[in-house]
Short mmCIF file of C-alpha atoms in Angstrom, two decimals:
data_model
loop_
_atom_site.label_atom_id
_atom_site.label_comp_id
_atom_site.label_asym_id
_atom_site.label_seq_id
_atom_site.Cartn_x
_atom_site.Cartn_y
_atom_site.Cartn_z
CA UNK U 297 0.00 0.00 0.00
CA UNK U 298 1.11 3.56 -0.63
CA UNK U 299 2.45 5.51 2.35
CA UNK U 300 1.66 9.22 2.75
CA UNK U 301 2.93 11.44 5.58
CA UNK U 302 1.64 14.97 6.07
CA UNK U 303 1.90 17.97 8.44
CA UNK U 304 -0.53 20.81 9.16
CA UNK U 305 0.02 23.27 6.30
CA UNK U 306 1.00 26.07 8.68
CA UNK U 307 4.02 24.10 9.92
CA UNK U 308 7.45 24.90 8.49
CA UNK U 309 9.32 21.61 8.35
CA UNK U 310 12.65 22.78 9.76
CA UNK U 311 10.92 24.40 12.74
CA UNK U 312 8.74 21.33 13.26
CA UNK U 313 11.84 19.11 13.40
CA UNK U 314 13.43 21.41 16.01
CA UNK U 315 10.32 21.51 18.20
CA UNK U 316 9.89 17.75 18.08
CA UNK U 317 13.51 17.12 18.97
CA UNK U 318 13.25 19.57 21.84
CA UNK U 319 10.21 17.67 23.10
CA UNK U 320 12.12 14.41 22.64
CA UNK U 321 14.62 15.67 25.23
CA UNK U 322 11.75 15.74 27.71
CA UNK U 323 11.08 12.02 27.42
CA UNK U 324 8.56 12.11 24.56
CA UNK U 325 9.38 9.07 22.34
CA UNK U 326 6.76 9.94 19.71
CA UNK U 327 8.26 13.40 19.30
CA UNK U 328 11.69 11.87 18.66
CA UNK U 329 10.28 9.55 16.03
CA UNK U 330 8.42 12.41 14.30
CA UNK U 331 11.56 14.56 14.29
CA UNK U 332 13.66 11.75 12.81
CA UNK U 333 10.97 10.94 10.24
CA UNK U 334 10.75 14.52 8.98
CA UNK U 335 14.54 14.90 9.03
CA UNK U 336 14.91 11.78 6.86
CA UNK U 337 12.46 13.09 4.26
CA UNK U 338 13.45 16.77 4.24
CA UNK U 339 16.63 16.61 2.06
CA UNK U 340 14.55 15.27 -0.82
CA UNK U 341 12.17 18.23 -1.11
CA UNK U 342 8.49 18.72 -0.34
CA UNK U 343 7.01 16.31 -0.88
CA UNK U 344 9.93 13.89 -0.76
CA UNK U 345 9.63 11.68 -3.85
CA UNK U 346 11.72 8.97 -5.42
CA UNK U 347 14.03 8.79 -2.44
CA UNK U 348 16.88 6.22 -2.38
CA UNK U 349 15.88 2.73 -1.30
CA UNK U 350 17.74 2.94 2.01
CA UNK U 351 16.02 6.21 2.87
CA UNK U 352 12.61 4.80 1.94
CA UNK U 353 13.27 1.81 4.19
CA UNK U 354 14.28 4.10 7.06
CA UNK U 355 11.19 6.27 6.58
CA UNK U 356 9.07 3.12 6.57
CA UNK U 357 10.74 1.87 9.75
CA UNK U 358 10.20 5.17 11.57
CA UNK U 359 6.60 5.40 10.35
CA UNK U 360 5.88 1.87 11.60
CA UNK U 361 7.39 2.66 14.99
CA UNK U 362 5.30 5.82 15.24
CA UNK U 363 2.14 3.98 14.20
CA UNK U 364 2.55 1.65 17.18
CA UNK U 365 2.06 4.67 19.47
CA UNK U 366 -0.96 6.11 17.62
CA UNK U 367 -2.91 8.19 20.18
CA UNK U 368 -6.04 8.38 17.98
CA UNK U 369 -7.77 5.02 18.02
CA UNK U 370 -10.97 5.76 16.05
CA UNK U 371 -10.00 8.41 13.49
CA UNK U 372 -12.64 7.29 10.98
CA UNK U 373 -15.57 7.44 13.41
CA UNK U 374 -15.54 8.92 16.94
CA UNK U 375 -12.33 10.92 16.37
CA UNK U 376 -12.88 11.93 12.74
CA UNK U 377 -12.49 15.63 13.57
CA UNK U 378 -8.79 15.02 14.22
CA UNK U 379 -8.47 14.76 10.43
CA UNK U 380 -9.96 18.23 9.85
CA UNK U 381 -7.87 20.91 8.23
CA UNK U 382 -5.32 21.57 5.52
CA UNK U 383 -2.34 19.21 5.61
CA UNK U 384 0.87 19.47 3.61
CA UNK U 385 2.28 16.28 2.14
CA UNK U 386 5.93 15.82 3.13
CA UNK U 387 6.46 12.27 1.85
CA UNK U 388 4.61 9.89 -0.42
CA UNK U 389 5.47 6.74 -2.33
CA UNK U 390 2.13 6.67 -4.17
CA UNK U 391 2.17 6.80 -7.99
CA UNK U 392 1.69 10.24 -9.61
CA UNK U 393 -0.21 12.52 -9.44
CA UNK U 394 -1.23 11.38 -5.94
CA UNK U 395 2.37 11.78 -4.80
CA UNK U 396 2.56 15.49 -5.62
CA UNK U 397 4.16 15.19 -9.05
CA UNK U 398 2.94 15.68 -12.61
CA UNK U 399 5.36 14.21 -15.11
CA UNK U 400 8.83 15.56 -14.27
CA UNK U 401 7.40 18.46 -12.25
CA UNK U 402 7.00 18.40 -8.47
CA UNK U 403 4.38 20.68 -6.95
CA UNK U 404 3.18 21.73 -3.52
CA UNK U 405 0.77 19.03 -2.39
CA UNK U 406 -1.97 19.55 0.21
CA UNK U 407 -4.78 17.41 1.58
CA UNK U 408 -7.84 19.32 2.79
CA UNK U 409 -10.25 17.31 4.94
CA UNK U 410 -13.72 18.46 6.06
CA UNK U 411 -15.18 16.04 8.60
CA UNK U 412 -18.57 17.80 8.68
CA UNK U 413 -19.26 17.24 4.99
CA UNK U 414 -17.23 13.99 4.68
CA UNK U 415 -15.27 15.51 1.80
CA UNK U 416 -11.64 15.66 0.84
CA UNK U 417 -9.64 17.70 -1.67
CA UNK U 418 -6.20 16.76 -2.92
CA UNK U 419 -4.64 20.05 -4.06
CA UNK U 420 -1.51 20.23 -6.20
CA UNK U 421 -0.01 23.63 -7.05
CA UNK U 422 2.79 24.70 -9.36
CA UNK U 423 4.48 28.07 -9.69
CA UNK U 424 3.14 29.37 -6.39
CA UNK U 425 -0.43 28.62 -7.41
CA UNK U 426 -0.28 29.78 -11.05
CA UNK U 427 -1.34 26.27 -11.99
CA UNK U 428 -3.58 24.32 -9.62
CA UNK U 429 -5.05 20.82 -9.86
CA UNK U 430 -7.74 19.77 -7.40
CA UNK U 431 -9.08 16.27 -6.93
CA UNK U 432 -12.37 16.29 -5.00
CA UNK U 433 -13.61 13.21 -3.18
CA UNK U 434 -16.10 12.06 -0.57
CA UNK U 435 -15.52 9.46 2.13
CA UNK U 436 -17.30 7.21 4.57
CA UNK U 437 -15.99 5.10 7.46
CA UNK U 438 -15.01 1.53 6.94
CA UNK U 439 -14.39 0.56 10.52
CA UNK U 440 -12.87 2.71 13.27
CA UNK U 441 -9.56 3.38 11.49
CA UNK U 442 -10.31 3.19 7.75
CA UNK U 443 -12.13 5.34 5.20
CA UNK U 444 -13.48 4.43 1.78
CA UNK U 445 -12.66 7.42 -0.44
CA UNK U 446 -14.59 7.98 -3.69
CA UNK U 447 -12.93 10.23 -6.26
CA UNK U 448 -15.48 12.53 -7.89
CA UNK U 449 -13.99 15.37 -9.97
CA UNK U 450 -10.69 16.70 -11.19
CA UNK U 451 -10.38 20.44 -11.88
CA UNK U 452 -7.58 22.51 -13.37
CA UNK U 453 -7.02 26.25 -13.10
CA UNK U 454 -4.38 28.41 -14.79
CA UNK U 455 -3.74 31.89 -13.40
CA UNK U 456 -7.12 31.74 -11.65
CA UNK U 457 -9.11 30.65 -14.69
CA UNK U 458 -10.82 27.29 -14.17
CA UNK U 459 -11.14 24.72 -16.93
CA UNK U 460 -14.18 22.40 -17.14
CA UNK U 461 -14.14 19.71 -14.45
CA UNK U 462 -13.43 16.10 -15.32
CA UNK U 463 -15.73 13.54 -13.65
CA UNK U 464 -14.20 10.24 -12.53
CA UNK U 465 -15.82 7.00 -13.69
CA UNK U 466 -17.98 5.23 -11.13
CA UNK U 467 -15.96 2.96 -8.87
CA UNK U 468 -12.82 5.10 -8.77
CA UNK U 469 -12.13 4.52 -5.09
CA UNK U 470 -9.41 3.95 -2.51
CA UNK U 471 -9.26 2.69 1.03
CA UNK U 472 -7.33 4.84 3.48
CA UNK U 473 -5.90 3.20 6.58
CA UNK U 474 -5.50 6.02 9.12
CA UNK U 475 -2.52 4.60 10.95
CA UNK U 476 -1.36 7.69 12.87
CA UNK U 477 -3.04 11.01 13.65
CA UNK U 478 -2.20 13.74 16.14
CA UNK U 479 -1.87 17.54 16.01
CA UNK U 480 1.49 17.37 14.23
CA UNK U 481 1.54 14.41 11.87
CA UNK U 482 -0.81 12.23 9.83
CA UNK U 483 0.20 8.91 8.33
CA UNK U 484 -2.11 7.28 5.79
CA UNK U 485 -1.60 3.98 4.00
CA UNK U 486 -3.78 3.77 0.91
CA UNK U 487 -4.61 1.14 -1.67
CA UNK U 488 -7.10 0.29 -4.41
CA UNK U 489 -8.75 -2.52 -2.43
CA UNK U 490 -10.95 -3.43 -5.39
CA UNK U 491 -11.41 0.16 -6.59
CA UNK U 492 -10.93 1.37 -10.13
CA UNK U 493 -7.82 3.32 -11.19
CA UNK U 494 -8.38 5.76 -14.04
CA UNK U 495 -4.63 6.23 -14.44
CA UNK U 496 -4.23 2.49 -14.98
CA UNK U 497 -7.25 2.40 -17.30
CA UNK U 498 -5.56 5.04 -19.49
CA UNK U 499 -2.20 3.28 -19.39
CA UNK U 500 -0.51 6.12 -17.47
CA UNK U 501 0.60 3.71 -14.74
CA UNK U 502 1.82 0.18 -15.25
CA UNK U 503 -0.92 -2.29 -14.30
CA UNK U 504 1.47 -4.13 -11.98
CA UNK U 505 2.77 -1.05 -10.12
#
């Protein structure tokens, strides 16, 4: 399954690393893990993509260790409001464009979650927002720690002018496993789980990837 790690969009990564390491000195193991996780990803840009295998393995190890201390046990149901807000993607090993890239270009990737309306927007921006791509989706719980996400529309805007929206075919869905959520970090592991992939249908992604 694809691994995605994100921070609240207001956080500056270097400052977040410093704060978490300071907290780690006060006997906060989760803070140490978060600081090390962000420090491992940071040299490879935001979001960190196509990192070397050893770095990907280390990020995976740190993420797994952090997931074992997840303070939010029912993020898809009772604690769904912990997902609310605008989150910046700092690492992803999902295929494009879900990983924050479009062809050779890497953009600023954000995930905007609204628990009240059960909606989600994946926002990808290039050139400081001159070009923006938004994927809109809805979600519903699938157990206490998983969401079924249904992709609905894809919109493009260039210098503020929106192009006609593209509607996803029925069945274009993912399952999100919400493996870690607190005020500082979200970790999501996502997979098709029987859903349709338009990118694969169009041959943009290898069927076996």
